[in-house]
Amino acid sequence: MGLPWYRVHTVVLNDPGRLLAVHIMHTALVAGWAGSMALYELAVFDPSDPVLDPMWRQGMFVIPFMTRLGITNSWGGWSITGGTVTNPGVACFGFGAFHLLLLLELCDGDGIVRADVPFRRAESKYSVEQVGVTVEFYGGELNGKM
């Protein structure tokens, strides 16, 4: 017996950092499983008779789905169709660069991190002094004891 999907999301709903971390970890687990299964299937694949003994008859699951989705080229530059791959890493680089630029927009010149995420609006500036840590909040109020 497990928790339903909406129960898991309500646990981390008001903490955007944990919500994002949970989804990134889930994506990493699924990608890791798919990658390791693809390597295993590639190791046991027998391409001697693709008509009478295709991938799906050999118990393959991941590689046929990857090819059905159109994933035929690798980032390393090889292709299962035998064609030449030009600029294999451009899409990955562009995706990462876009997200880095998006994250850089969260910080202004004063070193204040401004995060505007659903369910929480917070602006904070941290400074460490000799007596301890001082936390100043802008645009909100601090609930609790310091």
PDB file of C-alpha atoms in Angstrom:
ATOM      1  CA  MET A   1       0.000   0.000   0.000  1.00  0.00           C
ATOM      2  CA  GLY A   2       1.482   3.301  -1.066  1.00  0.00           C
ATOM      3  CA  LEU A   3       0.479   6.896  -0.900  1.00  0.00           C
ATOM      4  CA  PRO A   4      -1.633   8.276  -3.740  1.00  0.00           C
ATOM      5  CA  TRP A   5       0.107  10.800  -5.988  1.00  0.00           C
ATOM      6  CA  TYR A   6      -1.799  13.793  -4.634  1.00  0.00           C
ATOM      7  CA  ARG A   7      -0.766  12.975  -1.045  1.00  0.00           C
ATOM      8  CA  VAL A   8       2.901  12.990  -1.966  1.00  0.00           C
ATOM      9  CA  HIS A   9       2.521  16.353  -3.689  1.00  0.00           C
ATOM     10  CA  THR A  10       0.728  17.936  -0.729  1.00  0.00           C
ATOM     11  CA  VAL A  11       3.667  17.054   1.531  1.00  0.00           C
ATOM     12  CA  VAL A  12       6.074  19.157  -0.548  1.00  0.00           C
ATOM     13  CA  LEU A  13       3.577  21.622  -2.031  1.00  0.00           C
ATOM     14  CA  ASN A  14       4.505  24.605   0.144  1.00  0.00           C
ATOM     15  CA  ASP A  15       8.232  24.006  -0.192  1.00  0.00           C
ATOM     16  CA  PRO A  16       9.155  24.738  -3.818  1.00  0.00           C
ATOM     17  CA  GLY A  17      12.769  23.662  -3.349  1.00  0.00           C
ATOM     18  CA  ARG A  18      11.787  20.211  -2.140  1.00  0.00           C
ATOM     19  CA  LEU A  19       9.074  19.917  -4.806  1.00  0.00           C
ATOM     20  CA  LEU A  20      11.617  20.675  -7.529  1.00  0.00           C
ATOM     21  CA  ALA A  21      14.208  18.369  -5.933  1.00  0.00           C
ATOM     22  CA  VAL A  22      11.718  15.486  -5.760  1.00  0.00           C
ATOM     23  CA  HIS A  23      10.862  15.842  -9.437  1.00  0.00           C
ATOM     24  CA  ILE A  24      14.497  16.191 -10.517  1.00  0.00           C
ATOM     25  CA  MET A  25      15.381  13.066  -8.522  1.00  0.00           C
ATOM     26  CA  HIS A  26      12.486  11.154 -10.078  1.00  0.00           C
ATOM     27  CA  THR A  27      13.636  12.203 -13.545  1.00  0.00           C
ATOM     28  CA  ALA A  28      17.184  11.101 -12.716  1.00  0.00           C
ATOM     29  CA  LEU A  29      15.987   7.699 -11.498  1.00  0.00           C
ATOM     30  CA  VAL A  30      13.870   7.100 -14.606  1.00  0.00           C
ATOM     31  CA  ALA A  31      16.669   8.266 -16.925  1.00  0.00           C
ATOM     32  CA  GLY A  32      19.187   6.085 -15.083  1.00  0.00           C
ATOM     33  CA  TRP A  33      16.953   3.035 -15.378  1.00  0.00           C
ATOM     34  CA  ALA A  34      16.281   3.672 -19.073  1.00  0.00           C
ATOM     35  CA  GLY A  35      19.966   4.209 -19.801  1.00  0.00           C
ATOM     36  CA  SER A  36      21.098   1.071 -17.998  1.00  0.00           C
ATOM     37  CA  MET A  37      18.353  -1.005 -19.632  1.00  0.00           C
ATOM     38  CA  ALA A  38      19.288   0.356 -23.065  1.00  0.00           C
ATOM     39  CA  LEU A  39      22.926  -0.638 -22.482  1.00  0.00           C
ATOM     40  CA  TYR A  40      21.849  -4.112 -21.332  1.00  0.00           C
ATOM     41  CA  GLU A  41      19.567  -4.564 -24.340  1.00  0.00           C
ATOM     42  CA  LEU A  42      22.342  -3.400 -26.643  1.00  0.00           C
ATOM     43  CA  ALA A  43      24.681  -5.984 -25.091  1.00  0.00           C
ATOM     44  CA  VAL A  44      22.296  -8.930 -25.617  1.00  0.00           C
ATOM     45  CA  PHE A  45      20.813  -7.838 -28.967  1.00  0.00           C
ATOM     46  CA  ASP A  46      21.277 -10.259 -31.877  1.00  0.00           C
ATOM     47  CA  PRO A  47      20.955  -8.332 -35.164  1.00  0.00           C
ATOM     48  CA  SER A  48      21.513 -11.401 -37.387  1.00  0.00           C
ATOM     49  CA  ASP A  49      17.862 -11.699 -38.551  1.00  0.00           C
ATOM     50  CA  PRO A  50      15.879  -8.485 -38.024  1.00  0.00           C
ATOM     51  CA  VAL A  51      12.868  -9.777 -40.005  1.00  0.00           C
ATOM     52  CA  LEU A  52      12.158 -13.104 -38.288  1.00  0.00           C
ATOM     53  CA  ASP A  53      13.747 -12.217 -34.953  1.00  0.00           C
ATOM     54  CA  PRO A  54      13.124  -8.489 -34.334  1.00  0.00           C
ATOM     55  CA  MET A  55      13.941  -6.607 -31.157  1.00  0.00           C
ATOM     56  CA  TRP A  56      10.562  -7.112 -29.543  1.00  0.00           C
ATOM     57  CA  ARG A  57      10.751 -10.899 -29.998  1.00  0.00           C
ATOM     58  CA  GLN A  58      14.101 -10.859 -28.192  1.00  0.00           C
ATOM     59  CA  GLY A  59      12.484  -9.289 -25.135  1.00  0.00           C
ATOM     60  CA  MET A  60      13.645  -5.750 -25.837  1.00  0.00           C
ATOM     61  CA  PHE A  61      11.594  -2.942 -24.341  1.00  0.00           C
ATOM     62  CA  VAL A  62      13.566   0.301 -24.082  1.00  0.00           C
ATOM     63  CA  ILE A  63      15.385   0.471 -27.433  1.00  0.00           C
ATOM     64  CA  PRO A  64      12.232  -0.105 -29.555  1.00  0.00           C
ATOM     65  CA  PHE A  65      10.443   2.656 -27.653  1.00  0.00           C
ATOM     66  CA  MET A  66      13.407   5.007 -28.048  1.00  0.00           C
ATOM     67  CA  THR A  67      13.482   4.431 -31.808  1.00  0.00           C
ATOM     68  CA  ARG A  68       9.690   4.791 -32.010  1.00  0.00           C
ATOM     69  CA  LEU A  69      10.012   8.197 -30.342  1.00  0.00           C
ATOM     70  CA  GLY A  70      12.603   9.196 -32.923  1.00  0.00           C
ATOM     71  CA  ILE A  71      15.714   8.956 -30.759  1.00  0.00           C
ATOM     72  CA  THR A  72      18.102   7.625 -33.367  1.00  0.00           C
ATOM     73  CA  ASN A  73      21.135   9.886 -32.861  1.00  0.00           C
ATOM     74  CA  SER A  74      23.426  10.056 -29.863  1.00  0.00           C
ATOM     75  CA  TRP A  75      25.212  13.026 -28.323  1.00  0.00           C
ATOM     76  CA  GLY A  76      28.450  11.275 -29.203  1.00  0.00           C
ATOM     77  CA  GLY A  77      27.805  11.633 -32.928  1.00  0.00           C
ATOM     78  CA  TRP A  78      26.784   8.104 -33.964  1.00  0.00           C
ATOM     79  CA  SER A  79      23.465   7.166 -35.544  1.00  0.00           C
ATOM     80  CA  ILE A  80      21.641   3.825 -35.635  1.00  0.00           C
ATOM     81  CA  THR A  81      20.525   4.598 -39.189  1.00  0.00           C
ATOM     82  CA  GLY A  82      24.130   4.931 -40.362  1.00  0.00           C
ATOM     83  CA  GLY A  83      23.840   8.596 -41.292  1.00  0.00           C
ATOM     84  CA  THR A  84      26.133  11.404 -40.251  1.00  0.00           C
ATOM     85  CA  VAL A  85      25.130  13.413 -37.191  1.00  0.00           C
ATOM     86  CA  THR A  86      26.025  17.104 -37.332  1.00  0.00           C
ATOM     87  CA  ASN A  87      26.305  19.123 -34.109  1.00  0.00           C
ATOM     88  CA  PRO A  88      25.164  16.336 -31.756  1.00  0.00           C
ATOM     89  CA  GLY A  89      25.457  18.327 -28.519  1.00  0.00           C
ATOM     90  CA  VAL A  90      23.905  21.620 -29.598  1.00  0.00           C
ATOM     91  CA  ALA A  91      20.409  20.901 -28.245  1.00  0.00           C
ATOM     92  CA  CYS A  92      21.747  19.825 -24.846  1.00  0.00           C
ATOM     93  CA  PHE A  93      24.008  22.878 -24.619  1.00  0.00           C
ATOM     94  CA  GLY A  94      21.183  25.227 -25.589  1.00  0.00           C
ATOM     95  CA  PHE A  95      18.837  23.723 -23.003  1.00  0.00           C
ATOM     96  CA  GLY A  96      21.408  24.088 -20.222  1.00  0.00           C
ATOM     97  CA  ALA A  97      22.406  27.608 -21.254  1.00  0.00           C
ATOM     98  CA  PHE A  98      18.770  28.721 -21.280  1.00  0.00           C
ATOM     99  CA  HIS A  99      18.229  27.487 -17.730  1.00  0.00           C
ATOM    100  CA  LEU A 100      21.455  29.046 -16.456  1.00  0.00           C
ATOM    101  CA  LEU A 101      20.432  32.412 -17.881  1.00  0.00           C
ATOM    102  CA  LEU A 102      17.030  32.007 -16.255  1.00  0.00           C
ATOM    103  CA  LEU A 103      18.655  31.304 -12.877  1.00  0.00           C
ATOM    104  CA  LEU A 104      20.994  34.283 -13.196  1.00  0.00           C
ATOM    105  CA  GLU A 105      17.966  36.564 -13.474  1.00  0.00           C
ATOM    106  CA  LEU A 106      16.983  35.661  -9.888  1.00  0.00           C
ATOM    107  CA  CYS A 107      19.980  37.527  -8.407  1.00  0.00           C
ATOM    108  CA  ASP A 108      20.237  41.298  -8.571  1.00  0.00           C
ATOM    109  CA  GLY A 109      23.301  43.529  -8.181  1.00  0.00           C
ATOM    110  CA  ASP A 110      22.973  43.821  -4.381  1.00  0.00           C
ATOM    111  CA  GLY A 111      23.303  40.083  -3.852  1.00  0.00           C
ATOM    112  CA  ILE A 112      19.622  39.717  -3.009  1.00  0.00           C
ATOM    113  CA  VAL A 113      18.023  36.530  -4.244  1.00  0.00           C
ATOM    114  CA  ARG A 114      14.526  37.265  -5.450  1.00  0.00           C
ATOM    115  CA  ALA A 115      12.439  34.154  -5.875  1.00  0.00           C
ATOM    116  CA  ASP A 116       8.904  34.468  -7.179  1.00  0.00           C
ATOM    117  CA  VAL A 117       7.496  30.964  -7.106  1.00  0.00           C
ATOM    118  CA  PRO A 118       3.921  29.759  -6.631  1.00  0.00           C
ATOM    119  CA  PHE A 119       2.707  29.745  -3.016  1.00  0.00           C
ATOM    120  CA  ARG A 120       5.725  31.701  -1.753  1.00  0.00           C
ATOM    121  CA  ARG A 121       7.179  35.142  -2.370  1.00  0.00           C
ATOM    122  CA  ALA A 122      10.434  35.743  -0.561  1.00  0.00           C
ATOM    123  CA  GLU A 123      13.326  38.129  -0.817  1.00  0.00           C
ATOM    124  CA  SER A 124      16.176  37.609   1.589  1.00  0.00           C
ATOM    125  CA  LYS A 125      19.709  38.834   2.141  1.00  0.00           C
ATOM    126  CA  TYR A 126      22.109  36.919   4.351  1.00  0.00           C
ATOM    127  CA  SER A 127      25.104  38.507   6.044  1.00  0.00           C
ATOM    128  CA  VAL A 128      27.528  36.909   8.480  1.00  0.00           C
ATOM    129  CA  GLU A 129      28.915  39.126  11.237  1.00  0.00           C
ATOM    130  CA  GLN A 130      31.286  38.407  14.117  1.00  0.00           C
ATOM    131  CA  VAL A 131      28.424  38.022  16.584  1.00  0.00           C
ATOM    132  CA  GLY A 132      26.532  35.506  14.455  1.00  0.00           C
ATOM    133  CA  VAL A 133      24.271  35.395  11.441  1.00  0.00           C
ATOM    134  CA  THR A 134      21.917  38.249  10.645  1.00  0.00           C
ATOM    135  CA  VAL A 135      18.972  37.624   8.350  1.00  0.00           C
ATOM    136  CA  GLU A 136      17.084  40.547   6.843  1.00  0.00           C
ATOM    137  CA  PHE A 137      13.784  39.986   5.038  1.00  0.00           C
ATOM    138  CA  TYR A 138      12.450  42.434   2.474  1.00  0.00           C
ATOM    139  CA  GLY A 139       8.856  42.464   1.263  1.00  0.00           C
ATOM    140  CA  GLY A 140       7.505  40.064   3.872  1.00  0.00           C
ATOM    141  CA  GLU A 141       7.461  39.280   7.529  1.00  0.00           C
ATOM    142  CA  LEU A 142       9.353  36.728   9.548  1.00  0.00           C
ATOM    143  CA  ASN A 143       7.142  34.447  11.611  1.00  0.00           C
ATOM    144  CA  GLY A 144       8.699  32.661  14.543  1.00  0.00           C
ATOM    145  CA  LYS A 145      11.528  33.313  16.948  1.00  0.00           C
ATOM    146  CA  MET A 146      15.045  34.334  16.061  1.00  0.00           C
TER     147      MET A 146
END
